[in-house]
Amino acid sequence: MPCYYELEYPGLSRRFKEEVRKAALRISEYPLAWSLERGEVRKCLLHKFPYKLLYSIENNHILVLAVAHQHRKPDYWVDHDKT
């Protein structure tokens, strides 16, 4: 996805990566602040892009499971064989 953004507008992929980094920092500071998406998986929406970070809170770390578009295949990260 960053390559697509760079083709659309020079520098946009850098802004996307920075937005993902900021979301990850917010999650690390306040892991319980975001709502549950599925089971114990939480979602943190990016501010300037239509994406969300999906993560779980583990014993001693945060596990980011996916960066998913909010509208285009938003559940691509789910193992549909187990649901």
mmCIF file of C-alpha atoms in Angstrom:
data_model
loop_
_atom_site.group_PDB
_atom_site.id
_atom_site.type_symbol
_atom_site.label_atom_id
_atom_site.label_comp_id
_atom_site.label_asym_id
_atom_site.label_seq_id
_atom_site.Cartn_x
_atom_site.Cartn_y
_atom_site.Cartn_z
ATOM 1 C CA MET A 1 0.000 0.000 0.000
ATOM 2 C CA PRO A 2 2.792 2.556 0.576
ATOM 3 C CA CYS A 3 3.936 2.098 -3.049
ATOM 4 C CA TYR A 4 0.413 2.870 -4.261
ATOM 5 C CA TYR A 5 0.322 6.035 -2.177
ATOM 6 C CA GLU A 6 3.709 7.129 -3.487
ATOM 7 C CA LEU A 7 2.479 6.726 -7.067
ATOM 8 C CA GLU A 8 -0.603 8.801 -6.273
ATOM 9 C CA TYR A 9 1.262 11.630 -4.577
ATOM 10 C CA PRO A 10 5.013 11.931 -3.864
ATOM 11 C CA GLY A 11 5.668 11.766 -0.121
ATOM 12 C CA LEU A 12 2.290 10.235 0.720
ATOM 13 C CA SER A 13 3.757 6.803 1.488
ATOM 14 C CA ARG A 14 6.060 8.423 4.053
ATOM 15 C CA ARG A 15 3.045 10.089 5.665
ATOM 16 C CA PHE A 16 1.214 6.742 5.722
ATOM 17 C CA LYS A 17 4.144 5.018 7.437
ATOM 18 C CA GLU A 18 4.375 7.855 9.963
ATOM 19 C CA GLU A 19 0.655 7.551 10.700
ATOM 20 C CA VAL A 20 1.045 3.806 11.310
ATOM 21 C CA ARG A 21 4.008 4.506 13.610
ATOM 22 C CA LYS A 22 2.005 7.088 15.599
ATOM 23 C CA ALA A 23 -0.899 4.651 15.973
ATOM 24 C CA ALA A 24 1.484 1.963 17.245
ATOM 25 C CA LEU A 25 2.881 4.403 19.804
ATOM 26 C CA ARG A 26 -0.646 5.304 20.971
ATOM 27 C CA ILE A 27 -1.421 1.609 21.346
ATOM 28 C CA SER A 28 1.750 1.006 23.348
ATOM 29 C CA GLU A 29 0.863 3.863 25.719
ATOM 30 C CA TYR A 30 -2.843 3.029 26.088
ATOM 31 C CA PRO A 31 -3.418 -0.567 24.977
ATOM 32 C CA LEU A 32 -6.935 -0.811 26.446
ATOM 33 C CA ALA A 33 -8.170 2.459 24.921
ATOM 34 C CA TRP A 34 -9.553 0.961 21.704
ATOM 35 C CA SER A 35 -12.610 -1.181 21.159
ATOM 36 C CA LEU A 36 -12.642 -4.897 20.547
ATOM 37 C CA GLU A 37 -12.946 -5.902 16.900
ATOM 38 C CA ARG A 38 -13.209 -9.684 17.187
ATOM 39 C CA GLY A 39 -12.608 -11.815 20.256
ATOM 40 C CA GLU A 40 -9.635 -10.297 22.077
ATOM 41 C CA VAL A 41 -8.405 -8.407 19.004
ATOM 42 C CA ARG A 42 -8.662 -4.620 19.262
ATOM 43 C CA LYS A 43 -8.658 -1.993 16.524
ATOM 44 C CA CYS A 44 -6.999 1.398 16.411
ATOM 45 C CA LEU A 45 -8.084 3.614 13.518
ATOM 46 C CA LEU A 46 -5.535 5.742 11.709
ATOM 47 C CA HIS A 47 -6.386 9.440 11.725
ATOM 48 C CA LYS A 48 -5.612 10.439 8.137
ATOM 49 C CA PHE A 49 -5.977 7.188 6.198
ATOM 50 C CA PRO A 50 -8.855 4.663 5.971
ATOM 51 C CA TYR A 51 -6.889 1.920 7.729
ATOM 52 C CA LYS A 52 -6.886 0.291 11.139
ATOM 53 C CA LEU A 53 -4.247 -1.509 13.181
ATOM 54 C CA LEU A 54 -5.507 -4.768 14.629
ATOM 55 C CA TYR A 55 -3.689 -5.960 17.723
ATOM 56 C CA SER A 56 -3.894 -8.158 20.776
ATOM 57 C CA ILE A 57 -2.550 -7.599 24.254
ATOM 58 C CA GLU A 58 -0.232 -10.439 25.196
ATOM 59 C CA ASN A 59 1.401 -11.186 28.563
ATOM 60 C CA ASN A 60 4.369 -8.859 28.126
ATOM 61 C CA HIS A 61 3.891 -7.220 24.725
ATOM 62 C CA ILE A 62 1.458 -5.948 22.121
ATOM 63 C CA LEU A 63 1.092 -8.072 18.985
ATOM 64 C CA VAL A 64 0.054 -6.167 15.848
ATOM 65 C CA LEU A 65 -1.811 -8.674 13.700
ATOM 66 C CA ALA A 66 -2.662 -6.580 10.658
ATOM 67 C CA VAL A 67 -2.953 -3.218 9.011
ATOM 68 C CA ALA A 68 -6.334 -3.432 7.280
ATOM 69 C CA HIS A 69 -8.307 -1.100 5.062
ATOM 70 C CA GLN A 70 -11.556 -0.202 6.803
ATOM 71 C CA HIS A 71 -13.724 -0.871 3.727
ATOM 72 C CA ARG A 72 -11.789 -3.001 1.210
ATOM 73 C CA LYS A 73 -11.478 -6.538 2.561
ATOM 74 C CA PRO A 74 -11.410 -5.349 6.193
ATOM 75 C CA ASP A 75 -11.405 -8.954 7.498
ATOM 76 C CA TYR A 76 -8.598 -10.273 5.287
ATOM 77 C CA TRP A 77 -6.578 -11.025 8.421
ATOM 78 C CA VAL A 78 -9.193 -13.410 9.872
ATOM 79 C CA ASP A 79 -8.671 -17.135 9.407
ATOM 80 C CA HIS A 80 -12.097 -17.879 7.961
ATOM 81 C CA ASP A 81 -11.595 -21.642 8.394
ATOM 82 C CA LYS A 82 -11.706 -21.152 12.167
ATOM 83 C CA THR A 83 -14.701 -18.785 12.347
#
